[in-house]
Amino acid sequence: MKWSEARVQFPDRWVLVEAISAYSANNMRNIEEFSVINDYKDTKLAWDAYKKHHSSEPSREYYIFHTANENIEVQEQEFIGIRGLR
């Protein structure tokens, strides 16, 4: 799905998406195509769902966006923290 389609299908909603096609350039993650997992009115519900999906499938790319935004932007940041013991 393209962002313009998601904005029409889920107006004024938070959407949890999984990137299907994406690439990195200039410290930005460009998401070309994605699938919408679910939509939410409340951002807390969207974040709870994000955490659940990310913890069960950490190698997949999940994002939350609000469809009021005309474009989606994901800035990549280098991880500088300490990972916990496993």
PDB file with SEQRES, HELIX, SHEET and CRYST1 records, atoms N, CA, C and O in Angstrom:
SEQRES   1 A   86  MET LYS TRP SER GLU ALA ARG VAL GLN PHE PRO ASP ARG          
SEQRES   2 A   86  TRP VAL LEU VAL GLU ALA ILE SER ALA TYR SER ALA ASN          
SEQRES   3 A   86  ASN MET ARG ASN ILE GLU GLU PHE SER VAL ILE ASN ASP          
SEQRES   4 A   86  TYR LYS ASP THR LYS LEU ALA TRP ASP ALA TYR LYS LYS          
SEQRES   5 A   86  HIS HIS SER SER GLU PRO SER ARG GLU TYR TYR ILE PHE          
SEQRES   6 A   86  HIS THR ALA ASN GLU ASN ILE GLU VAL GLN GLU GLN GLU          
SEQRES   7 A   86  PHE ILE GLY ILE ARG GLY LEU ARG                              
HELIX    1 AA1 TRP A    3  GLN A    9  1                                   7    
HELIX    2 AA2 THR A   43  SER A   56  1                                  14    
SHEET    1 AA1 4 TYR A  62  HIS A  66  0                                        
SHEET    2 AA1 4 TRP A  14  ALA A  25 -1                                        
SHEET    3 AA1 4 MET A  28  TYR A  40 -1                                        
SHEET    4 AA1 4 VAL A  74  GLN A  75 -1                                        
CRYST1    1.000    1.000    1.000  90.00  90.00  90.00 P 1           1          
ATOM      1  N   MET A   1       0.843  -1.168   0.000  1.00  0.00           N  
ATOM      2  CA  MET A   1       0.000   0.000   0.000  1.00  0.00           C  
ATOM      3  C   MET A   1       0.891   1.235   0.000  1.00  0.00           C  
ATOM      4  O   MET A   1       1.972   1.220   0.589  1.00  0.00           O  
ATOM      5  N   LYS A   2       0.463   2.262  -0.632  1.00  0.00           N  
ATOM      6  CA  LYS A   2       1.152   3.544  -0.659  1.00  0.00           C  
ATOM      7  C   LYS A   2       0.530   4.464   0.392  1.00  0.00           C  
ATOM      8  O   LYS A   2      -0.617   4.286   0.800  1.00  0.00           O  
ATOM      9  N   TRP A   3       1.319   5.452   0.818  1.00  0.00           N  
ATOM     10  CA  TRP A   3       0.848   6.347   1.867  1.00  0.00           C  
ATOM     11  C   TRP A   3      -0.418   7.093   1.450  1.00  0.00           C  
ATOM     12  O   TRP A   3      -1.324   7.269   2.265  1.00  0.00           O  
ATOM     13  N   SER A   4      -0.493   7.525   0.215  1.00  0.00           N  
ATOM     14  CA  SER A   4      -1.683   8.251  -0.250  1.00  0.00           C  
ATOM     15  C   SER A   4      -2.939   7.379  -0.136  1.00  0.00           C  
ATOM     16  O   SER A   4      -4.022   7.885   0.158  1.00  0.00           O  
ATOM     17  N   GLU A   5      -2.794   6.087  -0.364  1.00  0.00           N  
ATOM     18  CA  GLU A   5      -3.935   5.161  -0.234  1.00  0.00           C  
ATOM     19  C   GLU A   5      -4.334   4.993   1.224  1.00  0.00           C  
ATOM     20  O   GLU A   5      -5.521   4.950   1.546  1.00  0.00           O  
ATOM     21  N   ALA A   6      -3.341   4.896   2.109  1.00  0.00           N  
ATOM     22  CA  ALA A   6      -3.629   4.739   3.542  1.00  0.00           C  
ATOM     23  C   ALA A   6      -4.361   5.960   4.087  1.00  0.00           C  
ATOM     24  O   ALA A   6      -5.268   5.832   4.910  1.00  0.00           O  
ATOM     25  N   ARG A   7      -3.963   7.145   3.624  1.00  0.00           N  
ATOM     26  CA  ARG A   7      -4.613   8.378   4.098  1.00  0.00           C  
ATOM     27  C   ARG A   7      -6.086   8.411   3.702  1.00  0.00           C  
ATOM     28  O   ARG A   7      -6.919   8.928   4.447  1.00  0.00           O  
ATOM     29  N   VAL A   8      -6.405   7.869   2.546  1.00  0.00           N  
ATOM     30  CA  VAL A   8      -7.798   7.849   2.093  1.00  0.00           C  
ATOM     31  C   VAL A   8      -8.585   6.768   2.842  1.00  0.00           C  
ATOM     32  O   VAL A   8      -9.722   6.994   3.256  1.00  0.00           O  
ATOM     33  N   GLN A   9      -7.980   5.612   3.007  1.00  0.00           N  
ATOM     34  CA  GLN A   9      -8.669   4.475   3.627  1.00  0.00           C  
ATOM     35  C   GLN A   9      -8.819   4.626   5.143  1.00  0.00           C  
ATOM     36  O   GLN A   9      -9.783   4.124   5.722  1.00  0.00           O  
ATOM     37  N   PHE A  10      -7.856   5.326   5.797  1.00  0.00           N  
ATOM     38  CA  PHE A  10      -7.881   5.477   7.258  1.00  0.00           C  
ATOM     39  C   PHE A  10      -7.753   6.953   7.642  1.00  0.00           C  
ATOM     40  O   PHE A  10      -6.759   7.331   8.262  1.00  0.00           O  
ATOM     41  N   PRO A  11      -8.712   7.783   7.298  1.00  0.00           N  
ATOM     42  CA  PRO A  11      -8.569   9.216   7.575  1.00  0.00           C  
ATOM     43  C   PRO A  11      -8.538   9.521   9.069  1.00  0.00           C  
ATOM     44  O   PRO A  11      -9.315   8.973   9.851  1.00  0.00           O  
ATOM     45  N   ASP A  12      -7.616  10.415   9.447  1.00  0.00           N  
ATOM     46  CA  ASP A  12      -7.471  10.906  10.813  1.00  0.00           C  
ATOM     47  C   ASP A  12      -7.331   9.766  11.835  1.00  0.00           C  
ATOM     48  O   ASP A  12      -7.985   9.758  12.878  1.00  0.00           O  
ATOM     49  N   ARG A  13      -6.474   8.822  11.507  1.00  0.00           N  
ATOM     50  CA  ARG A  13      -6.246   7.659  12.376  1.00  0.00           C  
ATOM     51  C   ARG A  13      -4.745   7.408  12.529  1.00  0.00           C  
ATOM     52  O   ARG A  13      -3.946   7.795  11.676  1.00  0.00           O  
ATOM     53  N   TRP A  14      -4.384   6.758  13.622  1.00  0.00           N  
ATOM     54  CA  TRP A  14      -3.036   6.218  13.779  1.00  0.00           C  
ATOM     55  C   TRP A  14      -3.017   4.867  13.098  1.00  0.00           C  
ATOM     56  O   TRP A  14      -3.936   4.069  13.279  1.00  0.00           O  
ATOM     57  N   VAL A  15      -1.987   4.600  12.318  1.00  0.00           N  
ATOM     58  CA  VAL A  15      -1.892   3.307  11.651  1.00  0.00           C  
ATOM     59  C   VAL A  15      -0.568   2.636  12.039  1.00  0.00           C  
ATOM     60  O   VAL A  15       0.494   3.258  12.020  1.00  0.00           O  
ATOM     61  N   LEU A  16      -0.663   1.381  12.381  1.00  0.00           N  
ATOM     62  CA  LEU A  16       0.509   0.547  12.618  1.00  0.00           C  
ATOM     63  C   LEU A  16       0.782  -0.177  11.313  1.00  0.00           C  
ATOM     64  O   LEU A  16      -0.068  -0.906  10.802  1.00  0.00           O  
ATOM     65  N   VAL A  17       1.984   0.033  10.778  1.00  0.00           N  
ATOM     66  CA  VAL A  17       2.307  -0.542   9.479  1.00  0.00           C  
ATOM     67  C   VAL A  17       3.568  -1.395   9.574  1.00  0.00           C  
ATOM     68  O   VAL A  17       4.402  -1.217  10.462  1.00  0.00           O  
ATOM     69  N   GLU A  18       3.677  -2.312   8.643  1.00  0.00           N  
ATOM     70  CA  GLU A  18       4.904  -3.079   8.467  1.00  0.00           C  
ATOM     71  C   GLU A  18       5.456  -2.754   7.085  1.00  0.00           C  
ATOM     72  O   GLU A  18       4.764  -2.874   6.074  1.00  0.00           O  
ATOM     73  N   ALA A  19       6.724  -2.337   7.069  1.00  0.00           N  
ATOM     74  CA  ALA A  19       7.349  -2.007   5.795  1.00  0.00           C  
ATOM     75  C   ALA A  19       7.553  -3.276   4.979  1.00  0.00           C  
ATOM     76  O   ALA A  19       8.057  -4.276   5.489  1.00  0.00           O  
ATOM     77  N   ILE A  20       7.164  -3.232   3.726  1.00  0.00           N  
ATOM     78  CA  ILE A  20       7.381  -4.339   2.789  1.00  0.00           C  
ATOM     79  C   ILE A  20       8.587  -4.037   1.919  1.00  0.00           C  
ATOM     80  O   ILE A  20       9.412  -4.908   1.643  1.00  0.00           O  
ATOM     81  N   SER A  21       8.671  -2.789   1.494  1.00  0.00           N  
ATOM     82  CA  SER A  21       9.788  -2.350   0.669  1.00  0.00           C  
ATOM     83  C   SER A  21      10.292  -1.022   1.224  1.00  0.00           C  
ATOM     84  O   SER A  21       9.537  -0.056   1.331  1.00  0.00           O  
ATOM     85  N   ALA A  22      11.593  -0.986   1.579  1.00  0.00           N  
ATOM     86  CA  ALA A  22      12.171   0.235   2.144  1.00  0.00           C  
ATOM     87  C   ALA A  22      13.663   0.265   1.861  1.00  0.00           C  
ATOM     88  O   ALA A  22      14.286  -0.775   1.647  1.00  0.00           O  
ATOM     89  N   TYR A  23      14.230   1.464   1.861  1.00  0.00           N  
ATOM     90  CA  TYR A  23      15.670   1.615   1.682  1.00  0.00           C  
ATOM     91  C   TYR A  23      16.152   2.810   2.497  1.00  0.00           C  
ATOM     92  O   TYR A  23      15.367   3.677   2.882  1.00  0.00           O  
ATOM     93  N   SER A  24      17.441   2.836   2.748  1.00  0.00           N  
ATOM     94  CA  SER A  24      18.047   3.920   3.515  1.00  0.00           C  
ATOM     95  C   SER A  24      18.864   4.814   2.593  1.00  0.00           C  
ATOM     96  O   SER A  24      19.567   4.339   1.701  1.00  0.00           O  
ATOM     97  N   ALA A  25      18.757   6.108   2.827  1.00  0.00           N  
ATOM     98  CA  ALA A  25      19.560   7.096   2.103  1.00  0.00           C  
ATOM     99  C   ALA A  25      19.594   8.370   2.919  1.00  0.00           C  
ATOM    100  O   ALA A  25      18.562   8.844   3.394  1.00  0.00           O  
ATOM    101  N   ASN A  26      20.786   8.920   3.080  1.00  0.00           N  
ATOM    102  CA  ASN A  26      20.959  10.200   3.784  1.00  0.00           C  
ATOM    103  C   ASN A  26      20.317  10.202   5.171  1.00  0.00           C  
ATOM    104  O   ASN A  26      19.632  11.154   5.544  1.00  0.00           O  
ATOM    105  N   ASN A  27      20.543   9.142   5.920  1.00  0.00           N  
ATOM    106  CA  ASN A  27      20.016   9.003   7.292  1.00  0.00           C  
ATOM    107  C   ASN A  27      18.494   8.995   7.362  1.00  0.00           C  
ATOM    108  O   ASN A  27      17.910   9.282   8.407  1.00  0.00           O  
ATOM    109  N   MET A  28      17.868   8.670   6.260  1.00  0.00           N  
ATOM    110  CA  MET A  28      16.406   8.560   6.244  1.00  0.00           C  
ATOM    111  C   MET A  28      16.025   7.158   5.793  1.00  0.00           C  
ATOM    112  O   MET A  28      16.675   6.583   4.921  1.00  0.00           O  
ATOM    113  N   ARG A  29      14.986   6.617   6.380  1.00  0.00           N  
ATOM    114  CA  ARG A  29      14.428   5.337   5.944  1.00  0.00           C  
ATOM    115  C   ARG A  29      13.241   5.658   5.065  1.00  0.00           C  
ATOM    116  O   ARG A  29      12.245   6.213   5.530  1.00  0.00           O  
ATOM    117  N   ASN A  30      13.344   5.314   3.810  1.00  0.00           N  
ATOM    118  CA  ASN A  30      12.289   5.595   2.832  1.00  0.00           C  
ATOM    119  C   ASN A  30      11.439   4.350   2.646  1.00  0.00           C  
ATOM    120  O   ASN A  30      11.917   3.323   2.165  1.00  0.00           O  
ATOM    121  N   ILE A  31      10.205   4.450   3.022  1.00  0.00           N  
ATOM    122  CA  ILE A  31       9.290   3.311   2.957  1.00  0.00           C  
ATOM    123  C   ILE A  31       8.495   3.422   1.666  1.00  0.00           C  
ATOM    124  O   ILE A  31       7.641   4.297   1.520  1.00  0.00           O  
ATOM    125  N   GLU A  32       8.782   2.537   0.744  1.00  0.00           N  
ATOM    126  CA  GLU A  32       8.127   2.587  -0.561  1.00  0.00           C  
ATOM    127  C   GLU A  32       6.760   1.926  -0.533  1.00  0.00           C  
ATOM    128  O   GLU A  32       5.803   2.406  -1.141  1.00  0.00           O  
ATOM    129  N   GLU A  33       6.691   0.807   0.192  1.00  0.00           N  
ATOM    130  CA  GLU A  33       5.419   0.087   0.261  1.00  0.00           C  
ATOM    131  C   GLU A  33       5.298  -0.562   1.635  1.00  0.00           C  
ATOM    132  O   GLU A  33       6.300  -0.966   2.225  1.00  0.00           O  
ATOM    133  N   PHE A  34       4.087  -0.660   2.136  1.00  0.00           N  
ATOM    134  CA  PHE A  34       3.863  -1.232   3.463  1.00  0.00           C  
ATOM    135  C   PHE A  34       2.485  -1.867   3.505  1.00  0.00           C  
ATOM    136  O   PHE A  34       1.649  -1.669   2.624  1.00  0.00           O  
ATOM    137  N   SER A  35       2.282  -2.639   4.563  1.00  0.00           N  
ATOM    138  CA  SER A  35       0.937  -3.165   4.815  1.00  0.00           C  
ATOM    139  C   SER A  35       0.458  -2.579   6.136  1.00  0.00           C  
ATOM    140  O   SER A  35       1.233  -2.453   7.084  1.00  0.00           O  
ATOM    141  N   VAL A  36      -0.801  -2.226   6.194  1.00  0.00           N  
ATOM    142  CA  VAL A  36      -1.391  -1.705   7.424  1.00  0.00           C  
ATOM    143  C   VAL A  36      -1.827  -2.896   8.267  1.00  0.00           C  
ATOM    144  O   VAL A  36      -2.628  -3.724   7.833  1.00  0.00           O  
ATOM    145  N   ILE A  37      -1.291  -2.966   9.465  1.00  0.00           N  
ATOM    146  CA  ILE A  37      -1.660  -4.054  10.376  1.00  0.00           C  
ATOM    147  C   ILE A  37      -2.976  -3.726  11.064  1.00  0.00           C  
ATOM    148  O   ILE A  37      -3.861  -4.573  11.182  1.00  0.00           O  
ATOM    149  N   ASN A  38      -3.092  -2.463  11.523  1.00  0.00           N  
ATOM    150  CA  ASN A  38      -4.336  -2.050  12.164  1.00  0.00           C  
ATOM    151  C   ASN A  38      -4.364  -0.523  12.248  1.00  0.00           C  
ATOM    152  O   ASN A  38      -3.337   0.132  12.072  1.00  0.00           O  
ATOM    153  N   ASP A  39      -5.530   0.029  12.513  1.00  0.00           N  
ATOM    154  CA  ASP A  39      -5.651   1.467  12.704  1.00  0.00           C  
ATOM    155  C   ASP A  39      -6.267   1.733  14.067  1.00  0.00           C  
ATOM    156  O   ASP A  39      -7.007   0.912  14.608  1.00  0.00           O  
ATOM    157  N   TYR A  40      -5.937   2.926  14.617  1.00  0.00           N  
ATOM    158  CA  TYR A  40      -6.334   3.246  15.989  1.00  0.00           C  
ATOM    159  C   TYR A  40      -6.734   4.713  16.075  1.00  0.00           C  
ATOM    160  O   TYR A  40      -6.213   5.565  15.355  1.00  0.00           O  
ATOM    161  N   LYS A  41      -7.664   4.979  16.966  1.00  0.00           N  
ATOM    162  CA  LYS A  41      -8.017   6.360  17.271  1.00  0.00           C  
ATOM    163  C   LYS A  41      -7.066   6.913  18.330  1.00  0.00           C  
ATOM    164  O   LYS A  41      -6.738   8.099  18.328  1.00  0.00           O  
ATOM    165  N   ASP A  42      -6.628   6.039  19.232  1.00  0.00           N  
ATOM    166  CA  ASP A  42      -5.802   6.425  20.378  1.00  0.00           C  
ATOM    167  C   ASP A  42      -4.350   5.996  20.145  1.00  0.00           C  
ATOM    168  O   ASP A  42      -4.080   4.837  19.828  1.00  0.00           O  
ATOM    169  N   THR A  43      -3.430   6.933  20.304  1.00  0.00           N  
ATOM    170  CA  THR A  43      -2.013   6.623  20.087  1.00  0.00           C  
ATOM    171  C   THR A  43      -1.473   5.600  21.080  1.00  0.00           C  
ATOM    172  O   THR A  43      -0.580   4.824  20.738  1.00  0.00           O  
ATOM    173  N   LYS A  44      -2.000   5.585  22.305  1.00  0.00           N  
ATOM    174  CA  LYS A  44      -1.530   4.601  23.286  1.00  0.00           C  
ATOM    175  C   LYS A  44      -1.836   3.178  22.827  1.00  0.00           C  
ATOM    176  O   LYS A  44      -1.010   2.280  22.992  1.00  0.00           O  
ATOM    177  N   LEU A  45      -2.991   2.975  22.267  1.00  0.00           N  
ATOM    178  CA  LEU A  45      -3.337   1.636  21.756  1.00  0.00           C  
ATOM    179  C   LEU A  45      -2.418   1.258  20.600  1.00  0.00           C  
ATOM    180  O   LEU A  45      -2.024   0.100  20.467  1.00  0.00           O  
ATOM    181  N   ALA A  46      -2.079   2.238  19.766  1.00  0.00           N  
ATOM    182  CA  ALA A  46      -1.171   1.978  18.648  1.00  0.00           C  
ATOM    183  C   ALA A  46       0.217   1.585  19.166  1.00  0.00           C  
ATOM    184  O   ALA A  46       0.831   0.650  18.654  1.00  0.00           O  
ATOM    185  N   TRP A  47       0.707   2.301  20.183  1.00  0.00           N  
ATOM    186  CA  TRP A  47       2.029   1.981  20.741  1.00  0.00           C  
ATOM    187  C   TRP A  47       2.027   0.623  21.431  1.00  0.00           C  
ATOM    188  O   TRP A  47       2.993  -0.131  21.320  1.00  0.00           O  
ATOM    189  N   ASP A  48       0.963   0.312  22.133  1.00  0.00           N  
ATOM    190  CA  ASP A  48       0.872  -1.006  22.774  1.00  0.00           C  
ATOM    191  C   ASP A  48       0.942  -2.118  21.727  1.00  0.00           C  
ATOM    192  O   ASP A  48       1.627  -3.121  21.925  1.00  0.00           O  
ATOM    193  N   ALA A  49       0.235  -1.933  20.622  1.00  0.00           N  
ATOM    194  CA  ALA A  49       0.263  -2.927  19.541  1.00  0.00           C  
ATOM    195  C   ALA A  49       1.652  -2.985  18.906  1.00  0.00           C  
ATOM    196  O   ALA A  49       2.146  -4.065  18.583  1.00  0.00           O  
ATOM    197  N   TYR A  50       2.280  -1.815  18.730  1.00  0.00           N  
ATOM    198  CA  TYR A  50       3.643  -1.775  18.167  1.00  0.00           C  
ATOM    199  C   TYR A  50       4.591  -2.590  19.037  1.00  0.00           C  
ATOM    200  O   TYR A  50       5.341  -3.424  18.528  1.00  0.00           O  
ATOM    201  N   LYS A  51       4.563  -2.355  20.341  1.00  0.00           N  
ATOM    202  CA  LYS A  51       5.469  -3.062  21.259  1.00  0.00           C  
ATOM    203  C   LYS A  51       5.244  -4.570  21.189  1.00  0.00           C  
ATOM    204  O   LYS A  51       6.200  -5.346  21.192  1.00  0.00           O  
ATOM    205  N   LYS A  52       4.001  -4.974  21.127  1.00  0.00           N  
ATOM    206  CA  LYS A  52       3.675  -6.396  21.061  1.00  0.00           C  
ATOM    207  C   LYS A  52       4.242  -7.017  19.776  1.00  0.00           C  
ATOM    208  O   LYS A  52       4.866  -8.077  19.820  1.00  0.00           O  
ATOM    209  N   HIS A  53       4.025  -6.363  18.651  1.00  0.00           N  
ATOM    210  CA  HIS A  53       4.521  -6.894  17.376  1.00  0.00           C  
ATOM    211  C   HIS A  53       6.049  -6.872  17.329  1.00  0.00           C  
ATOM    212  O   HIS A  53       6.676  -7.835  16.888  1.00  0.00           O  
ATOM    213  N   HIS A  54       6.642  -5.768  17.785  1.00  0.00           N  
ATOM    214  CA  HIS A  54       8.098  -5.637  17.725  1.00  0.00           C  
ATOM    215  C   HIS A  54       8.780  -6.654  18.642  1.00  0.00           C  
ATOM    216  O   HIS A  54       9.823  -7.198  18.282  1.00  0.00           O  
ATOM    217  N   SER A  55       8.216  -6.916  19.804  1.00  0.00           N  
ATOM    218  CA  SER A  55       8.859  -7.880  20.706  1.00  0.00           C  
ATOM    219  C   SER A  55       8.750  -9.307  20.171  1.00  0.00           C  
ATOM    220  O   SER A  55       9.634 -10.124  20.427  1.00  0.00           O  
ATOM    221  N   SER A  56       7.695  -9.619  19.441  1.00  0.00           N  
ATOM    222  CA  SER A  56       7.559 -10.978  18.905  1.00  0.00           C  
ATOM    223  C   SER A  56       8.306 -11.162  17.576  1.00  0.00           C  
ATOM    224  O   SER A  56       8.710 -12.277  17.246  1.00  0.00           O  
ATOM    225  N   GLU A  57       8.489 -10.090  16.824  1.00  0.00           N  
ATOM    226  CA  GLU A  57       9.188 -10.157  15.525  1.00  0.00           C  
ATOM    227  C   GLU A  57      10.143  -8.964  15.393  1.00  0.00           C  
ATOM    228  O   GLU A  57       9.886  -8.062  14.595  1.00  0.00           O  
ATOM    229  N   PRO A  58      11.244  -8.945  16.165  1.00  0.00           N  
ATOM    230  CA  PRO A  58      12.117  -7.765  16.170  1.00  0.00           C  
ATOM    231  C   PRO A  58      12.838  -7.494  14.851  1.00  0.00           C  
ATOM    232  O   PRO A  58      13.311  -6.378  14.638  1.00  0.00           O  
ATOM    233  N   SER A  59      12.935  -8.470  13.973  1.00  0.00           N  
ATOM    234  CA  SER A  59      13.638  -8.249  12.705  1.00  0.00           C  
ATOM    235  C   SER A  59      12.757  -7.551  11.665  1.00  0.00           C  
ATOM    236  O   SER A  59      13.257  -7.097  10.635  1.00  0.00           O  
ATOM    237  N   ARG A  60      11.474  -7.466  11.923  1.00  0.00           N  
ATOM    238  CA  ARG A  60      10.571  -6.799  10.976  1.00  0.00           C  
ATOM    239  C   ARG A  60      10.503  -5.302  11.271  1.00  0.00           C  
ATOM    240  O   ARG A  60      10.760  -4.863  12.391  1.00  0.00           O  
ATOM    241  N   GLU A  61      10.158  -4.547  10.265  1.00  0.00           N  
ATOM    242  CA  GLU A  61      10.096  -3.089  10.406  1.00  0.00           C  
ATOM    243  C   GLU A  61       8.648  -2.655  10.621  1.00  0.00           C  
ATOM    244  O   GLU A  61       7.815  -2.731   9.718  1.00  0.00           O  
ATOM    245  N   TYR A  62       8.377  -2.200  11.836  1.00  0.00           N  
ATOM    246  CA  TYR A  62       7.053  -1.682  12.161  1.00  0.00           C  
ATOM    247  C   TYR A  62       7.158  -0.188  12.424  1.00  0.00           C  
ATOM    248  O   TYR A  62       8.153   0.290  12.969  1.00  0.00           O  
ATOM    249  N   TYR A  63       6.138   0.533  12.038  1.00  0.00           N  
ATOM    250  CA  TYR A  63       6.096   1.971  12.267  1.00  0.00           C  
ATOM    251  C   TYR A  63       4.668   2.376  12.602  1.00  0.00           C  
ATOM    252  O   TYR A  63       3.704   1.701  12.242  1.00  0.00           O  
ATOM    253  N   ILE A  64       4.567   3.492  13.298  1.00  0.00           N  
ATOM    254  CA  ILE A  64       3.262   4.100  13.562  1.00  0.00           C  
ATOM    255  C   ILE A  64       3.270   5.496  12.952  1.00  0.00           C  
ATOM    256  O   ILE A  64       4.198   6.275  13.168  1.00  0.00           O  
ATOM    257  N   PHE A  65       2.237   5.797  12.197  1.00  0.00           N  
ATOM    258  CA  PHE A  65       2.094   7.118  11.592  1.00  0.00           C  
ATOM    259  C   PHE A  65       0.663   7.594  11.781  1.00  0.00           C  
ATOM    260  O   PHE A  65      -0.257   6.793  11.952  1.00  0.00           O  
ATOM    261  N   HIS A  66       0.489   8.909  11.749  1.00  0.00           N  
ATOM    262  CA  HIS A  66      -0.867   9.461  11.762  1.00  0.00           C  
ATOM    263  C   HIS A  66      -1.200   9.907  10.344  1.00  0.00           C  
ATOM    264  O   HIS A  66      -0.391  10.556   9.679  1.00  0.00           O  
ATOM    265  N   THR A  67      -2.371   9.562   9.901  1.00  0.00           N  
ATOM    266  CA  THR A  67      -2.724   9.816   8.502  1.00  0.00           C  
ATOM    267  C   THR A  67      -3.016  11.287   8.214  1.00  0.00           C  
ATOM    268  O   THR A  67      -3.267  11.646   7.064  1.00  0.00           O  
ATOM    269  N   ALA A  68      -2.989  12.140   9.231  1.00  0.00           N  
ATOM    270  CA  ALA A  68      -3.129  13.575   8.970  1.00  0.00           C  
ATOM    271  C   ALA A  68      -1.870  14.131   8.294  1.00  0.00           C  
ATOM    272  O   ALA A  68      -1.916  15.178   7.648  1.00  0.00           O  
ATOM    273  N   ASN A  69      -0.749  13.422   8.449  1.00  0.00           N  
ATOM    274  CA  ASN A  69       0.502  13.856   7.820  1.00  0.00           C  
ATOM    275  C   ASN A  69       0.471  13.561   6.321  1.00  0.00           C  
ATOM    276  O   ASN A  69       0.095  12.471   5.891  1.00  0.00           O  
ATOM    277  N   GLU A  70       0.874  14.555   5.546  1.00  0.00           N  
ATOM    278  CA  GLU A  70       0.863  14.377   4.097  1.00  0.00           C  
ATOM    279  C   GLU A  70       1.918  13.385   3.628  1.00  0.00           C  
ATOM    280  O   GLU A  70       1.724  12.672   2.644  1.00  0.00           O  
ATOM    281  N   ASN A  71       3.038  13.350   4.347  1.00  0.00           N  
ATOM    282  CA  ASN A  71       4.134  12.446   3.988  1.00  0.00           C  
ATOM    283  C   ASN A  71       4.591  11.693   5.234  1.00  0.00           C  
ATOM    284  O   ASN A  71       4.352  12.123   6.363  1.00  0.00           O  
ATOM    285  N   ILE A  72       5.244  10.577   5.008  1.00  0.00           N  
ATOM    286  CA  ILE A  72       5.838   9.854   6.127  1.00  0.00           C  
ATOM    287  C   ILE A  72       7.351  10.019   6.050  1.00  0.00           C  
ATOM    288  O   ILE A  72       7.962   9.882   4.990  1.00  0.00           O  
ATOM    289  N   GLU A  73       7.929  10.315   7.201  1.00  0.00           N  
ATOM    290  CA  GLU A  73       9.369  10.488   7.291  1.00  0.00           C  
ATOM    291  C   GLU A  73       9.891   9.686   8.469  1.00  0.00           C  
ATOM    292  O   GLU A  73       9.344   9.753   9.569  1.00  0.00           O  
ATOM    293  N   VAL A  74      10.948   8.931   8.232  1.00  0.00           N  
ATOM    294  CA  VAL A  74      11.587   8.159   9.300  1.00  0.00           C  
ATOM    295  C   VAL A  74      13.071   8.499   9.267  1.00  0.00           C  
ATOM    296  O   VAL A  74      13.793   8.123   8.344  1.00  0.00           O  
ATOM    297  N   GLN A  75      13.505   9.213  10.287  1.00  0.00           N  
ATOM    298  CA  GLN A  75      14.919   9.569  10.377  1.00  0.00           C  
ATOM    299  C   GLN A  75      15.649   8.452  11.108  1.00  0.00           C  
ATOM    300  O   GLN A  75      15.230   8.029  12.186  1.00  0.00           O  
ATOM    301  N   GLU A  76      16.730   7.983  10.526  1.00  0.00           N  
ATOM    302  CA  GLU A  76      17.522   6.928  11.145  1.00  0.00           C  
ATOM    303  C   GLU A  76      18.496   7.551  12.137  1.00  0.00           C  
ATOM    304  O   GLU A  76      19.116   8.579  11.865  1.00  0.00           O  
ATOM    305  N   GLN A  77      18.616   6.905  13.293  1.00  0.00           N  
ATOM    306  CA  GLN A  77      19.551   7.367  14.312  1.00  0.00           C  
ATOM    307  C   GLN A  77      20.421   6.200  14.732  1.00  0.00           C  
ATOM    308  O   GLN A  77      19.955   5.070  14.874  1.00  0.00           O  
ATOM    309  N   GLU A  78      21.673   6.493  14.925  1.00  0.00           N  
ATOM    310  CA  GLU A  78      22.603   5.468  15.359  1.00  0.00           C  
ATOM    311  C   GLU A  78      22.325   5.117  16.815  1.00  0.00           C  
ATOM    312  O   GLU A  78      22.144   6.003  17.650  1.00  0.00           O  
ATOM    313  N   PHE A  79      22.293   3.805  17.118  1.00  0.00           N  
ATOM    314  CA  PHE A  79      22.042   3.366  18.478  1.00  0.00           C  
ATOM    315  C   PHE A  79      23.293   3.579  19.318  1.00  0.00           C  
ATOM    316  O   PHE A  79      24.361   3.066  18.983  1.00  0.00           O  
ATOM    317  N   ILE A  80      23.170   4.329  20.405  1.00  0.00           N  
ATOM    318  CA  ILE A  80      24.328   4.594  21.256  1.00  0.00           C  
ATOM    319  C   ILE A  80      24.111   4.093  22.679  1.00  0.00           C  
ATOM    320  O   ILE A  80      24.928   4.367  23.558  1.00  0.00           O  
ATOM    321  N   GLY A  81      23.042   3.376  22.915  1.00  0.00           N  
ATOM    322  CA  GLY A  81      22.727   2.901  24.253  1.00  0.00           C  
ATOM    323  C   GLY A  81      23.380   1.566  24.559  1.00  0.00           C  
ATOM    324  O   GLY A  81      24.224   1.072  23.811  1.00  0.00           O  
ATOM    325  N   ILE A  82      22.973   1.009  25.659  1.00  0.00           N  
ATOM    326  CA  ILE A  82      23.479  -0.292  26.111  1.00  0.00           C  
ATOM    327  C   ILE A  82      22.331  -1.278  26.047  1.00  0.00           C  
ATOM    328  O   ILE A  82      21.253  -1.033  26.588  1.00  0.00           O  
ATOM    329  N   ARG A  83      22.569  -2.381  25.388  1.00  0.00           N  
ATOM    330  CA  ARG A  83      21.525  -3.405  25.292  1.00  0.00           C  
ATOM    331  C   ARG A  83      21.539  -4.253  26.562  1.00  0.00           C  
ATOM    332  O   ARG A  83      22.598  -4.514  27.133  1.00  0.00           O  
ATOM    333  N   GLY A  84      20.388  -4.669  26.984  1.00  0.00           N  
ATOM    334  CA  GLY A  84      20.272  -5.473  28.193  1.00  0.00           C  
ATOM    335  C   GLY A  84      20.789  -6.880  27.990  1.00  0.00           C  
ATOM    336  O   GLY A  84      21.010  -7.321  26.862  1.00  0.00           O  
ATOM    337  N   LEU A  85      20.978  -7.581  29.098  1.00  0.00           N  
ATOM    338  CA  LEU A  85      21.445  -8.964  29.046  1.00  0.00           C  
ATOM    339  C   LEU A  85      20.354  -9.847  28.495  1.00  0.00           C  
ATOM    340  O   LEU A  85      19.170  -9.607  28.729  1.00  0.00           O  
ATOM    341  N   ARG A  86      20.745 -10.850  27.777  1.00  0.00           N  
ATOM    342  CA  ARG A  86      19.758 -11.784  27.227  1.00  0.00           C  
ATOM    343  C   ARG A  86      19.938 -13.137  27.815  1.00  0.00           C  
ATOM    344  O   ARG A  86      19.199 -14.062  27.475  1.00  0.00           O  
TER     345      ARG A  86                                                      
END                                                                             
